[in-house]
XYZ file of C-alpha atoms in Angstrom:
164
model
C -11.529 23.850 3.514
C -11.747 20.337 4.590
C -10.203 19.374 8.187
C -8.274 17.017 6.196
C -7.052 19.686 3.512
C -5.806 21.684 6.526
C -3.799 18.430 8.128
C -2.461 18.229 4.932
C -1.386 21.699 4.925
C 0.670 21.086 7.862
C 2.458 18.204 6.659
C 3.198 20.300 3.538
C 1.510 17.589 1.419
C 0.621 19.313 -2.039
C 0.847 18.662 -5.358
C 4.173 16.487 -5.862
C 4.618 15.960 -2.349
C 1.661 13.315 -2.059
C 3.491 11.395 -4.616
C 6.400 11.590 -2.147
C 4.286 9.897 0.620
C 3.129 7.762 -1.712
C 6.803 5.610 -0.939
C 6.450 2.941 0.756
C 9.174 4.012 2.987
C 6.982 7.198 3.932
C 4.287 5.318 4.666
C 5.533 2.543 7.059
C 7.941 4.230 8.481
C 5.544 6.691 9.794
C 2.931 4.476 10.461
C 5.452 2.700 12.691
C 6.242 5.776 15.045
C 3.541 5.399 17.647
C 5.291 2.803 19.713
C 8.055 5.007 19.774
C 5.724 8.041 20.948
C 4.381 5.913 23.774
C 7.363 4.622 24.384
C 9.010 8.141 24.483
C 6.073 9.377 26.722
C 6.365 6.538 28.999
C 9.980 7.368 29.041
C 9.203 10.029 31.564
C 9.266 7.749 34.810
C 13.164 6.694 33.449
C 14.491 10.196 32.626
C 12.240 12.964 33.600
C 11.980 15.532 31.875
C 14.397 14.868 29.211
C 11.748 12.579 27.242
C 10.684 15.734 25.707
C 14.119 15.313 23.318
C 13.080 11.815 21.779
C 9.360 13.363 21.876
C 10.411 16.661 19.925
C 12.460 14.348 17.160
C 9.910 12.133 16.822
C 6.842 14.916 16.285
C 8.958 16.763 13.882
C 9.413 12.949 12.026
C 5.937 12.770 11.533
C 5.773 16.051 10.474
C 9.059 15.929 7.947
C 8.565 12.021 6.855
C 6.058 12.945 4.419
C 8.109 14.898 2.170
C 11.487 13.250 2.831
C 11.604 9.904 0.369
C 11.870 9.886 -3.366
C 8.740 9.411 -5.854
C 8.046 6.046 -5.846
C 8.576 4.248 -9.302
C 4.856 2.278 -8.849
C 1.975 3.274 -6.910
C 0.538 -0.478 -7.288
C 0.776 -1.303 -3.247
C -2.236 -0.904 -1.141
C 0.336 2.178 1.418
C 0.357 3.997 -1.781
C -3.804 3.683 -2.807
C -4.577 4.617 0.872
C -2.496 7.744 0.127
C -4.271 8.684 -2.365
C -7.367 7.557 -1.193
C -6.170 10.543 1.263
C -5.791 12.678 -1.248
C -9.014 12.734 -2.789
C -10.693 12.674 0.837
C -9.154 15.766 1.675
C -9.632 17.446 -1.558
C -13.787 16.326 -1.660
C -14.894 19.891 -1.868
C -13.075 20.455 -5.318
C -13.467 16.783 -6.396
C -16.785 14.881 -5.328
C -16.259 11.499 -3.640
C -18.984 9.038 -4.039
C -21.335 9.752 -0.683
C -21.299 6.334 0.374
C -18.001 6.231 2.347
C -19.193 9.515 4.576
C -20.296 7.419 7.296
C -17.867 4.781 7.486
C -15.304 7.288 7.302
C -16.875 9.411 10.451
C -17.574 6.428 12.346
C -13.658 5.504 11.866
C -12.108 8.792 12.516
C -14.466 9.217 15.785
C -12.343 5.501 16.925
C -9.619 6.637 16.343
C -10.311 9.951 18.065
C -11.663 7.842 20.846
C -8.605 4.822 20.978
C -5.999 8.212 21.135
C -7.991 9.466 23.932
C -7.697 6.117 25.987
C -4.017 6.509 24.510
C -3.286 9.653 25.505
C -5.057 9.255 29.335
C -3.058 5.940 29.578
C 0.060 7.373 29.102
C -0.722 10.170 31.189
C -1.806 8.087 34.309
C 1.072 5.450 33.172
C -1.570 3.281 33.302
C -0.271 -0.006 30.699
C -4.179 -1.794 29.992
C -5.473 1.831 29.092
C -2.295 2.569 26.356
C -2.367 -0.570 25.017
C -5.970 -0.811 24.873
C -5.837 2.756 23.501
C -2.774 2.104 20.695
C -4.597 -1.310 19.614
C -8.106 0.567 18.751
C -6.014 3.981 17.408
C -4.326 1.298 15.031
C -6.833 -0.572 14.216
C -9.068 1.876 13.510
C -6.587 3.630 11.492
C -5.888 0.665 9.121
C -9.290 0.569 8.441
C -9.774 3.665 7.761
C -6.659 3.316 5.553
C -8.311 0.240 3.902
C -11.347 2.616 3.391
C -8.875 5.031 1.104
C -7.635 2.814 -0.972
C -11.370 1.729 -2.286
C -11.401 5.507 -2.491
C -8.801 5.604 -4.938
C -10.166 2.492 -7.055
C -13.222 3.979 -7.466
C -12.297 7.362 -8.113
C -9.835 6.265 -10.903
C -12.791 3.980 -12.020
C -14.930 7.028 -12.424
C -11.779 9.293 -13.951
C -11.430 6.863 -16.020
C -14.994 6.223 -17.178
C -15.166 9.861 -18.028
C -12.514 10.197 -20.527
C-alpha cells in the first residue's frame, strides 16, 4: 500500500468520499487552514498553553473537511482534477500512472517535506523569517504538486478513455 493510500485512509477518503473532496468548498477551505495552524501555534506566547484548543479543532478540520461537503454537481475546476489527480496517485499500485511524473512528484513532496520542516522549526523557535520562509515553500510546493495531479487526471481519463 502506497504512503498516499494510507493518508488517504486516515482522512477516510474512499470510494464516494473523494467525490466529496472533490467540492470546491473541501478543497479551499482546507487548503486555507495553515495560516490558522501557524497562527494557532504562534498563539502560544499570547495564551500558553491553551493554543492546544484552536490547535485540536483545527487538526480534527483537516481531518473531518474531507468528507463534510456535498458531491459537487461538476468536477470541471482545476481543485477538483488535482483531487483526483490524488486519487489515482494514491491508488498507482492497482491502476498504473504513466512513469513520467515519478520524479517530479518526489522532488515536490521532498519540498514540501523540507518547507514544513523550516515551518515547523520556525514556529518552534518563534522565529517569523524561518515560518514564513517555511509556509511560502510548503505552499508553493504544494500547488505544484497539486498542478502536477490535475495533468494526472487529464491524462489518465485520456488513456481511460482511449481504451474503451
Amino acid at each position: 500500500m502506497t504512503l498516499e493510500k494510507q493518508i488517504a485512509k486516515i482522512f477516510k477518503l474512499d470510494g464516494e468520499s473523494w467525490m466529496k473532496h472533490t467540492n470546491p468548498w473541501s478543497i479551499w477551505t482546507r487548503f486555507a487552514t495553515l495560516p490558522f495552524i501557524i497562527l494557532a501555534v504562534w498563539s502560544r506566547i499570547w495564551i500558553g498553553w491553551y493554543c492546544l484548543i484552536p490547535i485540536a479543532i483545527l487538526i480534527i478540520w483537516i481531518i473531518i473537511n474531507p468528507t463534510l461537503f456535498k458531491k459537487p454537481k461538476s468536477i470541471e475546476n482545476w481543485g477538483a482534477k488535482a483531487v483526483l489527480g490524488e486519487r489515482y496517485w494514491a491508488e498507482r499500485k492497482t491502476v498504473s500512472v504513466p512513469k513520467h511524473h515519478s520524479t517530479p512528484i518526489l522532488i515536490l513532496t521532498i519540498l514540501q517535506t523540507v518547507g514544513g520542516i523550516i515551518l515547523m522549526i520556525g514556529l518552534w523557535k518563534l522565529e517569523i523569517n524561518l515560518t514564513i520562509i517555511g509556509a511560502i515553500m510548503a505552499y508553493m510546493s504544494k500547488m505544484w504538486f497539486l498542478d502536477r495531479m490535475v495533468w494526472i487526471f487529464r491524462e489518465m481519463k485520456t488513456n481511460t478513455q482511449q481504451h474503451k
